[in-house]
Tab-separated table of C-alpha atoms and ligand atoms in Angstrom:
chain	number	residue	atom	x	y	z
A	343	MET	CA	29.761	170.742	79.461
A	344	ASP	CA	29.634	173.659	77.049
A	345	ARG	CA	27.761	176.964	77.052
A	346	SER	CA	24.649	175.619	75.310
A	347	GLN	CA	24.392	172.671	77.730
A	348	THR	CA	24.720	175.025	80.704
A	349	LYS	CA	21.912	177.201	79.310
A	350	VAL	CA	19.643	174.207	78.638
A	351	LEU	CA	20.162	173.030	82.219
A	352	ILE	CA	19.212	176.495	83.526
A	353	GLU	CA	16.004	176.272	81.453
A	354	GLU	CA	15.207	172.812	82.861
A	355	VAL	CA	15.727	173.955	86.440
A	356	ILE	CA	13.447	176.961	85.886
A	357	LYS	CA	10.797	174.583	84.476
A	358	ASP	CA	11.181	172.415	87.572
A	359	LEU	CA	10.894	175.447	89.889
A	360	LYS	CA	7.551	176.274	88.267
A	361	GLN	CA	6.232	172.974	89.689
A	362	ASN	CA	7.687	173.679	93.142
A	363	ASN	CA	4.981	175.784	94.762
A	364	GLU	CA	6.912	176.247	97.998
A	365	PHE	CA	9.425	178.437	96.155
A	366	LEU	CA	8.491	182.080	95.448
A	367	GLU	CA	4.914	181.936	96.666
A	368	MET	CA	2.588	184.154	94.608
A	369	ASP	CA	-1.241	184.157	94.346
A	370	ASN	CA	-1.404	184.537	90.585
A	371	LEU	CA	0.025	181.405	88.917
A	372	GLU	CA	0.403	183.024	85.505
A	373	GLU	CA	2.316	185.905	87.038
A	374	ARG	CA	4.532	183.485	88.950
A	375	ASN	CA	5.366	181.547	85.766
A	376	LYS	CA	6.234	184.777	83.946
A	377	THR	CA	8.438	185.871	86.847
A	378	LEU	CA	10.346	182.577	86.834
A	379	GLU	CA	10.720	182.627	83.056
A	380	SER	CA	12.148	186.136	83.127
A	381	ALA	CA	14.667	185.024	85.793
A	382	GLY	CA	15.702	182.206	83.418
A	383	GLU	CA	16.043	184.673	80.525
A	384	ILE	CA	18.265	186.988	82.580
A	385	LEU	CA	20.482	184.189	83.890
A	386	LYS	CA	20.867	182.466	80.506
A	387	THR	CA	22.221	185.680	79.027
A	388	THR	CA	25.318	187.681	79.871
A	389	ASP	CA	25.683	191.264	81.134
A	390	LYS	CA	28.866	192.162	79.267
A	391	ILE	CA	31.338	190.452	76.928
A	392	ILE	CA	34.517	192.388	76.179
A	393	LYS	CA	36.916	191.140	73.548
A	394	SER	CA	40.189	192.928	73.039
A	395	TYR	CA	43.703	192.201	71.807
A	396	VAL	CA	47.009	192.489	73.596
A	397	ARG	CA	50.117	193.179	71.548
A	398	VAL	CA	53.373	191.674	72.712
A	399	SER	CA	56.884	192.104	71.320
A	400	ARG	CA	58.330	188.595	71.163
A	401	ASP	CA	61.941	187.917	72.104
A	402	VAL	CA	62.535	186.727	68.529
A	403	GLY	CA	61.692	190.203	67.209
A	404	ASN	CA	58.106	190.130	65.857
A	405	ILE	CA	54.992	191.711	67.374
A	406	GLU	CA	52.104	189.359	68.105
A	407	ARG	CA	48.427	190.304	68.504
A	408	ILE	CA	46.641	187.985	70.950
A	409	PRO	CA	42.866	187.740	71.625
A	410	ALA	CA	41.896	188.475	75.241
A	411	TYR	CA	38.494	188.393	76.964
A	412	ARG	CA	36.673	189.515	80.079
A	413	VAL	CA	33.105	188.275	80.435
A	414	GLN	CA	30.843	189.609	83.202
A	415	HIS	CA	27.852	187.312	83.401
A	416	ASN	CA	25.736	188.551	86.309
A	417	ASN	CA	26.233	190.616	89.483
A	418	ILE	CA	22.894	190.308	91.276
A	419	SER	CA	24.583	188.598	94.231
A	420	GLY	CA	27.641	190.878	94.416
A	421	PHE	CA	30.676	192.216	92.541
A	422	TYR	CA	31.715	190.201	89.490
A	423	LYS	CA	34.324	187.598	90.366
A	424	GLY	CA	36.192	184.948	88.354
A	425	GLY	CA	39.624	183.753	87.264
A	426	ILE	CA	41.755	184.590	84.237
A	427	ARG	CA	43.067	181.665	82.216
A	428	PHE	CA	45.981	181.553	79.798
A	429	SER	CA	45.283	178.733	77.365
A	430	GLU	CA	45.351	178.222	73.602
A	431	ASP	CA	41.782	176.815	73.819
A	432	VAL	CA	40.362	180.107	75.138
A	433	ASP	CA	37.509	181.517	73.049
A	434	GLU	CA	34.473	183.693	73.720
A	435	SER	CA	32.071	180.805	74.152
A	436	GLU	CA	34.304	178.982	76.669
A	437	VAL	CA	34.925	182.139	78.708
A	438	GLU	CA	31.196	182.933	78.771
A	439	ASN	CA	30.359	179.402	79.935
A	440	LEU	CA	32.939	179.667	82.722
A	441	ALA	CA	31.520	183.065	83.761
A	442	ILE	CA	28.002	181.564	84.032
A	443	LEU	CA	29.423	178.736	86.156
A	444	MET	CA	30.997	181.351	88.474
A	445	THR	CA	27.626	183.075	89.017
A	446	LEU	CA	26.061	179.715	89.856
A	447	LYS	CA	28.982	178.623	92.060
A	448	ASN	CA	28.979	181.802	94.130
A	449	ALA	CA	25.197	181.606	94.545
A	450	LEU	CA	25.299	177.913	95.484
A	451	HIS	CA	27.858	178.621	98.215
A	452	GLY	CA	26.139	181.778	99.424
A	453	LEU	CA	29.143	183.975	98.596
A	454	PRO	CA	28.494	187.706	98.044
A	455	PHE	CA	29.886	187.725	94.481
A	456	GLY	CA	28.516	187.544	90.962
A	457	GLY	CA	30.158	185.675	88.100
A	458	ALA	CA	32.847	186.638	85.592
A	459	LYS	CA	35.782	185.052	83.766
A	460	GLY	CA	38.760	186.154	81.705
A	461	GLY	CA	41.075	184.538	79.218
A	462	VAL	CA	44.056	185.083	76.966
A	463	GLU	CA	44.489	182.800	73.963
A	464	ILE	CA	48.086	181.620	74.492
A	465	ASN	CA	49.915	178.525	75.629
A	466	PRO	CA	51.958	180.049	78.490
A	467	ARG	CA	54.659	177.392	77.994
A	468	ASP	CA	55.515	179.032	74.631
A	469	TYR	CA	56.309	182.433	76.191
A	470	THR	CA	59.293	183.706	78.166
A	471	ASP	CA	58.914	185.374	81.571
A	472	ARG	CA	59.417	188.805	80.012
A	473	GLU	CA	56.707	188.126	77.431
A	474	LEU	CA	54.288	186.761	80.079
A	475	ASN	CA	54.903	189.826	82.247
A	476	LEU	CA	54.070	192.065	79.284
A	477	ILE	CA	50.904	190.096	78.403
A	478	SER	CA	49.720	190.251	82.034
A	479	LYS	CA	50.206	194.044	82.235
A	480	LYS	CA	48.577	194.619	78.832
A	481	TYR	CA	45.582	192.541	79.923
A	482	VAL	CA	45.038	194.909	82.871
A	483	GLN	CA	45.484	197.967	80.633
A	484	ARG	CA	42.857	196.683	78.191
A	485	PHE	CA	40.237	195.915	80.854
A	486	ALA	CA	41.209	198.495	83.510
A	487	LEU	CA	37.916	200.407	83.341
A	488	ASN	CA	35.925	197.266	84.059
A	489	LEU	CA	38.043	195.858	86.914
A	490	GLY	CA	38.353	196.913	90.565
A	491	PRO	CA	37.737	195.848	94.204
A	492	THR	CA	34.056	196.880	94.039
A	493	GLN	CA	33.529	196.079	90.374
A	494	ASP	CA	35.124	192.903	89.074
A	495	ILE	CA	37.790	190.949	90.958
A	496	PRO	CA	39.839	188.424	88.960
A	497	ALA	CA	41.893	185.504	90.327
A	498	PRO	CA	44.211	182.834	88.883
A	499	ASP	CA	42.922	179.899	86.830
A	500	LEU	CA	44.318	177.407	84.338
A	501	GLY	CA	47.764	178.532	83.147
A	502	THR	CA	48.005	181.512	85.535
A	503	ASN	CA	49.329	181.730	89.089
A	504	GLU	CA	50.136	184.129	91.925
A	505	ARG	CA	53.178	185.520	90.100
A	506	ILE	CA	51.010	186.592	87.164
A	507	ILE	CA	48.364	187.989	89.543
A	508	ASP	CA	51.067	189.996	91.400
A	509	TRP	CA	52.148	191.527	88.075
A	510	MET	CA	48.526	192.371	87.307
A	511	VAL	CA	48.047	194.030	90.724
A	512	GLY	CA	51.215	196.068	90.108
A	513	GLU	CA	49.778	197.312	86.800
A	514	TYR	CA	46.350	198.022	88.351
A	515	LYS	CA	48.076	200.159	91.015
A	516	THR	CA	50.042	202.096	88.373
A	517	ILE	CA	46.871	202.812	86.393
A	518	HIS	CA	44.889	203.857	89.505
A	519	PRO	CA	47.335	205.851	91.699
A	520	GLY	CA	46.114	206.722	95.184
A	521	GLN	CA	43.254	204.222	95.109
A	522	ALA	CA	42.732	201.073	97.181
A	523	TYR	CA	44.214	198.315	95.047
A	524	SER	CA	44.732	195.335	97.331
A	525	GLY	CA	41.194	193.967	96.837
A	526	SER	CA	41.400	194.337	93.035
A	527	PHE	CA	42.623	190.758	92.547
A	528	THR	CA	42.663	187.617	94.690
A	529	GLY	CA	45.153	184.767	94.514
A	530	LYS	CA	48.032	187.194	95.173
A	531	SER	CA	51.232	186.019	96.855
A	532	VAL	CA	51.160	186.167	100.670
A	533	GLU	CA	53.885	188.856	100.579
A	534	ASN	CA	51.576	190.941	98.363
A	535	ASN	CA	48.606	190.747	100.807
A	536	GLY	CA	47.381	187.392	99.489
A	537	ALA	CA	45.548	184.981	101.771
A	538	LYS	CA	47.573	182.270	103.402
A	539	GLY	CA	46.274	178.963	102.069
A	540	ARG	CA	44.761	180.387	98.812
A	541	ARG	CA	47.198	178.363	96.688
A	542	GLU	CA	46.052	175.086	98.237
A	543	ALA	CA	42.380	175.990	98.759
A	544	THR	CA	40.789	174.655	95.543
A	545	GLY	CA	42.666	171.342	95.782
A	546	ILE	CA	41.843	170.930	99.477
A	547	GLY	CA	38.162	171.757	98.824
A	548	THR	CA	38.046	169.316	95.880
A	549	PHE	CA	39.458	166.532	98.053
A	550	LEU	CA	37.081	167.489	100.881
A	551	SER	CA	34.022	167.200	98.608
A	552	TYR	CA	34.381	163.414	98.217
A	553	PHE	CA	36.167	162.744	101.539
A	554	TYR	CA	33.265	164.378	103.404
A	555	LEU	CA	30.790	162.212	101.475
A	556	LEU	CA	32.621	158.906	102.022
A	557	ASN	CA	34.100	159.415	105.481
A	558	GLU	CA	31.644	161.748	107.231
A	559	TRP	CA	28.214	162.228	105.625
A	560	PHE	CA	27.484	158.654	104.525
A	561	PRO	CA	28.689	156.846	107.707
A	562	GLU	CA	26.342	159.150	109.661
A	563	LYS	CA	23.310	158.806	107.337
A	564	ARG	CA	23.525	155.029	106.591
A	565	LYS	CA	22.351	154.254	110.135
A	566	ASP	CA	18.911	155.649	109.253
A	567	SER	CA	17.258	153.473	106.576
A	568	GLU	CA	13.999	155.508	106.779
A	569	ILE	CA	15.438	158.501	104.984
A	570	ARG	CA	16.491	156.765	101.764
A	571	ASN	CA	15.270	158.027	98.426
A	572	GLU	CA	14.205	155.306	95.947
A	573	ALA	CA	15.541	157.291	92.985
A	574	ARG	CA	19.006	157.153	94.559
A	575	SER	CA	19.087	153.473	95.527
A	576	SER	CA	21.932	152.561	93.143
A	577	GLN	CA	24.063	155.494	94.414
A	578	TRP	CA	23.316	154.316	97.946
A	579	GLU	CA	24.595	150.827	96.987
A	580	THR	CA	27.762	152.384	95.568
A	581	LEU	CA	28.360	154.202	98.849
A	582	GLU	CA	27.739	150.961	100.810
A	583	LYS	CA	30.250	149.145	98.597
A	584	LEU	CA	32.939	151.782	99.147
A	585	HIS	CA	32.189	151.964	102.857
A	586	THR	CA	32.568	148.189	103.223
A	587	LYS	CA	35.742	148.261	101.153
A	588	PHE	CA	37.578	150.727	103.299
A	589	ASN	CA	36.327	149.188	106.487
A	590	GLU	CA	37.893	145.912	105.403
A	591	ALA	CA	41.394	147.414	105.341
A	592	ASP	CA	41.236	147.971	101.575
A	593	PRO	CA	41.941	151.628	100.774
A	594	VAL	CA	39.822	153.818	98.513
A	595	ASP	CA	41.859	154.102	95.294
A	596	VAL	CA	42.028	157.582	93.839
A	597	ALA	CA	43.217	158.795	90.415
A	598	VAL	CA	43.834	162.472	89.671
A	599	GLN	CA	43.873	163.917	86.145
A	600	GLY	CA	45.910	167.147	86.046
A	601	PHE	CA	48.771	167.797	88.450
A	602	GLY	CA	48.746	171.594	88.771
A	603	ASN	CA	47.317	173.956	91.398
A	604	VAL	CA	44.177	171.889	91.897
A	605	GLY	CA	45.200	168.300	91.055
A	606	GLY	CA	48.605	168.373	92.781
A	607	VAL	CA	47.039	169.539	96.053
A	608	ALA	CA	44.014	167.203	95.836
A	609	ALA	CA	46.428	164.291	95.282
A	610	LEU	CA	48.571	165.393	98.243
A	611	GLU	CA	45.501	165.556	100.493
A	612	ALA	CA	44.506	162.000	99.492
A	613	TYR	CA	48.107	160.847	100.018
A	614	ASN	CA	48.215	162.505	103.460
A	615	ASN	CA	44.951	160.748	104.371
A	616	ALA	CA	46.397	157.243	104.083
A	617	ALA	CA	45.376	156.726	107.730
A	618	ALA	CA	41.747	157.344	106.657
A	619	LYS	CA	42.253	154.705	103.923
A	620	HIS	CA	42.812	156.859	100.866
A	621	ARG	CA	45.505	155.854	98.344
A	622	VAL	CA	46.625	157.637	95.163
A	623	ALA	CA	46.873	154.943	92.475
A	624	ALA	CA	47.406	157.231	89.446
A	625	VAL	CA	48.083	160.845	88.478
A	626	SER	CA	48.497	162.513	85.086
A	627	ASP	CA	49.339	165.762	83.349
A	628	GLN	CA	49.056	166.658	79.663
A	629	PHE	CA	52.138	164.545	78.825
A	630	VAL	CA	51.883	161.353	80.886
A	631	THR	CA	49.908	159.125	83.271
A	632	LEU	CA	51.836	157.544	86.152
A	633	MET	CA	50.297	154.618	87.977
A	634	ASN	CA	51.130	152.372	90.897
A	635	PRO	CA	48.386	150.122	92.322
A	636	GLU	CA	50.295	150.047	95.640
A	637	GLY	CA	50.126	153.837	95.851
A	638	LEU	CA	52.240	156.650	94.371
A	639	ASN	CA	54.557	158.808	96.458
A	640	VAL	CA	52.832	162.154	95.810
A	641	GLU	CA	55.388	164.187	97.806
A	642	LYS	CA	58.201	163.061	95.511
A	643	LEU	CA	56.067	163.736	92.426
A	644	LEU	CA	55.300	167.253	93.648
A	645	TYR	CA	58.972	167.875	94.354
A	646	TYR	CA	59.811	166.813	90.772
A	647	THR	CA	56.951	168.874	89.285
A	648	ARG	CA	57.940	172.031	91.164
A	649	LYS	CA	61.451	171.748	89.693
A	650	HIS	CA	60.505	170.763	86.116
A	651	ASN	CA	56.961	172.137	85.698
A	652	ARG	CA	55.701	168.671	84.598
A	653	LEU	CA	55.561	165.070	85.829
A	654	PRO	CA	58.526	162.760	85.161
A	655	ASP	CA	57.867	160.580	82.120
A	656	THR	CA	60.955	158.440	81.517
A	657	ARG	CA	62.316	155.460	83.482
A	658	GLU	CA	65.568	157.407	84.061
A	659	GLN	CA	63.748	160.388	85.607
A	660	LEU	CA	61.672	158.093	87.832
A	661	ARG	CA	64.780	156.151	88.917
A	662	GLU	CA	66.749	159.347	89.664
A	663	TYR	CA	63.962	160.581	91.992
A	664	LYS	CA	63.321	157.075	93.439
A	665	ILE	CA	59.684	157.073	92.280
A	666	GLU	CA	57.987	153.710	91.721
A	667	ALA	CA	55.495	154.069	88.868
A	668	GLU	CA	54.430	152.659	85.536
A	669	VAL	CA	54.424	155.150	82.629
A	670	LYS	CA	51.237	155.327	80.519
A	671	ASP	CA	49.599	157.552	77.943
A	672	PRO	CA	47.978	160.740	79.409
A	673	LYS	CA	44.532	159.654	78.149
A	674	ASP	CA	44.747	156.261	79.957
A	675	ILE	CA	43.913	157.749	83.351
A	676	ILE	CA	40.253	158.382	82.483
A	677	SER	CA	39.290	154.706	82.180
A	678	MET	CA	41.335	153.382	85.110
A	679	ASP	CA	39.851	150.895	87.527
A	680	VAL	CA	39.831	153.101	90.629
A	681	ASP	CA	37.158	154.069	93.168
A	682	VAL	CA	37.434	157.849	92.842
A	683	MET	CA	38.461	159.815	89.755
A	684	VAL	CA	39.312	163.486	90.330
A	685	PHE	CA	39.276	165.664	87.198
A	686	ALA	CA	41.623	168.612	87.679
A	687	ALA	CA	42.743	169.528	84.159
A	688	VAL	CA	40.449	170.861	81.436
A	689	GLU	CA	36.878	170.667	80.059
A	690	ASP	CA	35.151	167.918	78.069
A	691	GLN	CA	37.019	164.873	79.355
A	692	VAL	CA	34.009	162.541	79.659
A	693	THR	CA	31.528	162.739	76.795
A	694	LYS	CA	29.153	160.361	75.040
A	695	GLU	CA	32.160	159.008	73.077
A	696	ASN	CA	33.999	157.613	76.120
A	697	MET	CA	31.423	157.535	78.971
A	698	LYS	CA	31.083	153.742	78.775
A	699	ASP	CA	34.814	153.336	79.549
A	700	ILE	CA	34.526	154.956	82.994
A	701	GLN	CA	35.191	152.496	85.807
A	702	ALA	CA	35.445	154.811	88.825
A	703	ASP	CA	32.409	154.917	91.141
A	704	VAL	CA	32.823	158.540	92.212
A	705	LEU	CA	33.767	161.297	89.744
A	706	VAL	CA	34.866	164.622	91.214
A	707	GLU	CA	34.957	167.742	89.040
A	708	GLY	CA	37.917	169.735	90.391
A	709	ALA	CA	38.214	171.200	86.881
A	710	ASN	CA	35.375	173.183	85.328
A	711	ALA	CA	32.997	171.272	83.044
A	712	PRO	CA	34.936	168.006	82.498
A	713	VAL	CA	31.782	165.836	82.218
A	714	SER	CA	29.123	166.457	79.537
A	715	VAL	CA	25.404	166.449	80.326
A	716	GLU	CA	24.809	163.154	78.426
A	717	ALA	CA	27.696	161.487	80.278
A	718	ASP	CA	26.448	162.851	83.610
A	719	LEU	CA	22.987	161.291	83.068
A	720	TYR	CA	24.348	158.002	81.715
A	721	LEU	CA	26.854	157.559	84.556
A	722	GLN	CA	24.220	158.392	87.160
A	723	GLU	CA	22.013	155.645	85.679
A	724	GLN	CA	24.970	153.270	86.196
A	725	GLY	CA	24.913	154.086	89.933
A	726	LYS	CA	27.934	156.392	89.809
A	727	ILE	CA	28.193	159.588	91.838
A	728	ILE	CA	29.275	162.754	90.025
A	729	ILE	CA	30.212	165.666	92.294
A	730	PRO	CA	29.856	168.708	90.000
A	731	ASP	CA	32.345	171.519	89.484
A	732	ILE	CA	30.331	174.325	91.087
A	733	LEU	CA	30.161	172.246	94.270
A	734	ALA	CA	33.597	170.571	94.331
A	735	ASN	CA	35.988	173.286	93.206
A	736	ALA	CA	34.716	176.230	95.298
A	737	GLY	CA	37.486	176.093	97.939
A	738	GLY	CA	39.443	178.716	95.980
A	739	VAL	CA	36.613	181.227	95.770
A	740	HIS	CA	35.772	180.735	99.474
A	741	VAL	CA	39.357	181.729	100.334
A	742	SER	CA	39.292	184.455	97.666
A	743	TYR	CA	36.344	185.947	99.533
A	744	LEU	CA	38.391	185.942	102.751
A	745	GLU	CA	41.336	187.482	100.874
A	746	TRP	CA	39.095	190.239	99.513
A	747	LYS	CA	37.530	190.756	102.968
A	748	GLN	CA	41.016	190.934	104.488
A	749	SER	CA	41.835	193.855	102.163
A	750	ARG	CA	38.720	195.720	103.339
A	751	VAL	CA	39.147	195.216	107.075
A	752	THR	CA	42.959	195.593	106.816
A	753	GLU	CA	43.475	192.604	109.056
A	754	MET	CA	45.362	189.441	108.168
A	755	TYR	CA	44.007	185.980	108.944
A	756	SER	CA	46.264	183.040	109.806
A	757	LYS	CA	46.428	180.014	107.496
A	758	GLU	CA	44.646	177.907	110.146
A	759	GLU	CA	41.805	180.443	110.448
A	760	ILE	CA	41.406	180.586	106.673
A	761	LEU	CA	41.421	176.837	106.029
A	762	GLU	CA	39.113	176.199	108.965
A	763	GLU	CA	36.612	178.771	107.715
A	764	MET	CA	36.825	177.417	104.147
A	765	GLY	CA	36.338	173.818	105.374
A	766	SER	CA	33.360	174.791	107.486
A	767	GLN	CA	31.693	176.771	104.628
A	768	MET	CA	32.328	173.945	102.142
A	769	ARG	CA	30.921	171.338	104.578
A	770	SER	CA	27.803	173.419	105.059
A	771	THR	CA	27.087	173.558	101.269
A	772	LEU	CA	28.063	169.887	100.774
A	773	LYS	CA	25.651	168.908	103.537
A	774	GLN	CA	22.806	170.869	101.923
A	775	VAL	CA	23.457	169.420	98.433
A	776	PHE	CA	23.988	165.808	99.575
A	777	GLY	CA	20.871	166.083	101.736
A	778	GLU	CA	18.717	167.194	98.766
A	779	TYR	CA	20.330	164.864	96.222
A	780	PHE	CA	20.489	161.599	98.172
A	781	LEU	CA	17.357	162.031	100.238
A	782	SER	CA	14.797	163.730	97.988
A	783	SER	CA	15.909	164.649	94.448
A	784	GLU	CA	15.043	162.738	91.294
A	785	HIS	CA	17.594	164.592	89.208
A	786	THR	CA	21.401	164.653	88.898
A	787	MET	CA	23.577	166.226	91.581
A	788	ARG	CA	24.419	168.960	89.050
A	789	PHE	CA	20.710	169.711	88.661
A	790	THR	CA	20.395	169.869	92.477
A	791	CYS	CA	23.283	172.365	92.675
A	792	TYR	CA	21.841	174.514	89.863
A	793	SER	CA	18.458	174.443	91.555
A	794	ILE	CA	19.833	175.722	94.890
A	795	ALA	CA	21.853	178.417	93.064
A	796	LEU	CA	18.948	179.503	90.833
A	797	ARG	CA	16.558	179.730	93.776
A	798	ARG	CA	18.952	182.151	95.454
A	799	LEU	CA	19.550	184.198	92.297
A	800	THR	CA	15.852	184.324	91.391
A	801	SER	CA	14.915	185.503	94.903
A	802	LEU	CA	17.537	188.247	94.698
A	803	LEU	CA	16.388	189.348	91.229
A	804	TYR	CA	12.821	189.418	92.521
A	805	LYS	CA	13.645	191.329	95.691
A	806	HIS	CA	15.702	193.861	93.697
A	807	GLY	CA	12.608	194.484	91.545
A	808	LYS	CA	14.223	193.148	88.367
A	809	LEU	CA	11.468	190.632	87.585
A	810	PHE	CA	7.948	191.533	86.565
B	1055	NAD	P1	47.142	174.410	86.308
B	1055	NAD	O1	47.536	175.120	85.053
B	1055	NAD	O2	47.870	174.701	87.577
B	1055	NAD	O3	47.232	172.813	86.085
B	1055	NAD	C1	46.598	172.160	85.037
B	1055	NAD	C2	47.090	170.704	84.977
B	1055	NAD	O4	46.336	170.024	83.966
B	1055	NAD	C3	48.561	170.557	84.584
B	1055	NAD	O5	49.124	169.433	85.244
B	1055	NAD	C4	48.487	170.276	83.065
B	1055	NAD	O6	49.610	169.528	82.590
B	1055	NAD	C5	47.209	169.429	83.014
B	1055	NAD	N1	46.572	169.468	81.695
B	1055	NAD	C6	46.406	170.559	80.892
B	1055	NAD	N2	45.794	170.191	79.754
B	1055	NAD	C7	45.559	168.855	79.856
B	1055	NAD	C8	44.955	167.900	79.012
B	1055	NAD	N3	44.450	168.244	77.815
B	1055	NAD	N4	44.889	166.605	79.449
B	1055	NAD	C9	45.387	166.250	80.668
B	1055	NAD	N5	45.967	167.123	81.499
B	1055	NAD	C10	46.059	168.395	81.103
B	1055	NAD	O7	45.575	174.681	86.443
B	1055	NAD	P2	44.692	174.634	87.777
B	1055	NAD	O8	44.660	175.987	88.387
B	1055	NAD	O9	45.104	173.456	88.583
B	1055	NAD	O10	43.238	174.423	87.148
B	1055	NAD	C11	42.801	173.135	86.736
B	1055	NAD	C12	41.303	173.182	86.524
B	1055	NAD	O11	40.651	173.558	87.736
B	1055	NAD	C13	40.795	174.169	85.470
B	1055	NAD	O12	39.662	173.606	84.828
B	1055	NAD	C14	40.358	175.365	86.289
B	1055	NAD	O13	39.368	176.150	85.639
B	1055	NAD	C15	39.787	174.682	87.507
B	1055	NAD	N6	39.748	175.539	88.700
B	1055	NAD	C16	40.877	176.078	89.195
B	1055	NAD	C17	40.815	176.872	90.336
B	1055	NAD	C18	42.051	177.444	90.983
B	1055	NAD	O14	41.915	178.010	92.090
B	1055	NAD	N7	43.221	177.302	90.397
B	1055	NAD	C19	39.567	177.134	90.941
B	1055	NAD	C20	38.422	176.542	90.410
B	1055	NAD	C21	38.535	175.749	89.275
């Protein structure tokens, strides 16, 4: 889903809110319409887009000039917040889209942050540690005036990690001596005042989003046939089918695309929930898909990946690590015959070109924007359930909030406290979205999430006197 699709969806939700008279009650209808339209205009546009360049001296002797971005979309619900990605696909339009998604995600989950995103146009695999350290510090130098614990708080994303964030915090502290610096970034290492559990949080939350639906929400709601929504009858049948399957000793088969921070952890959670009938049948990274219909050993795959920074992809490597798996092309994972497909890699994986190949019943967007709007609508018509990014991958920002809060109250939370709080906050939003989507909405689950987020943002804009 790209920037223009995100903006069109915002417009459609605003149009829908105009029909919903229970929201933003006002006597004058014309005035109310104008107010809602101006909220749409504000939220479709971006507060600030900063493009800069970082210069890095390469080990081979030349100096390279690399495009770098920080986009601050909207801060009506709190300080700007959003990750920094290092990827050769980074461009202004992608970073802006991701910043808009952050505003919506934080609003959907009731977090006191606005939305931002950053990016550096490099493939981090092509750079040495010294060069990456330099790029990270230069990034902070370029954007220093716009970042800070009560201004804009970045975190890791695709291609970045806690080591890079620690370097960035170090640079922030050098630039701002004597100032509070710990809350300037989240996703720091635990030794550097990071939150315990932050590394795993997005993957755990992504897993939880479909586990909660299949193992908790649906078994509870299916008892009550009165509450069903006609528009969702085919999704209800899909849930019945999966429920019957795993009650007949047949596990729910899961495939995970992307085996990094998000995908590796989501796969491990599914693997560790074998007792609740979840089985990981396939995983992939950008080089390979590994499949085993009897279930992959995710612990061994993670052990290999930690050592080599990628999945094994030859028979010799698999034999050496005693891993039973068939080796396939990285693209093959998308069309596999599994029950749940978790996307945890990059954008634009399911589009109108390949949407008819999808066999999974439940698609979970651990990554940002992997399913296009056309594919979302088409797959929903086929009875499939698509759990959208701003709902599924919020575990990280929930824990980021606790990490930021920790820096303000100067008190450290235990890993158990953090993961329990994140799980309870995620469950509360999942319950609200599933309730609206399955029991009353006629739209997609993404539309439902946008609607909840836009209601919150519009109310705040209105109460702050920004809408006339
Ligand atoms: P990561 O860099 O740790 O891992 C990315 C994984 O995807 C790697 O296994 C890589 O090999 C694979 N990959 C990259 N390009 C691919 C391609 N074209 N096809 C197939 N696989 C590919 O990144 P991450 O932090 O796990 O982030 C993954 C996604 O989740 C991104 O879309 C990111 O924006 C989103 N996300 C991450 C977080 C977080 O806390 N890390 C939070 C919210 C959303």
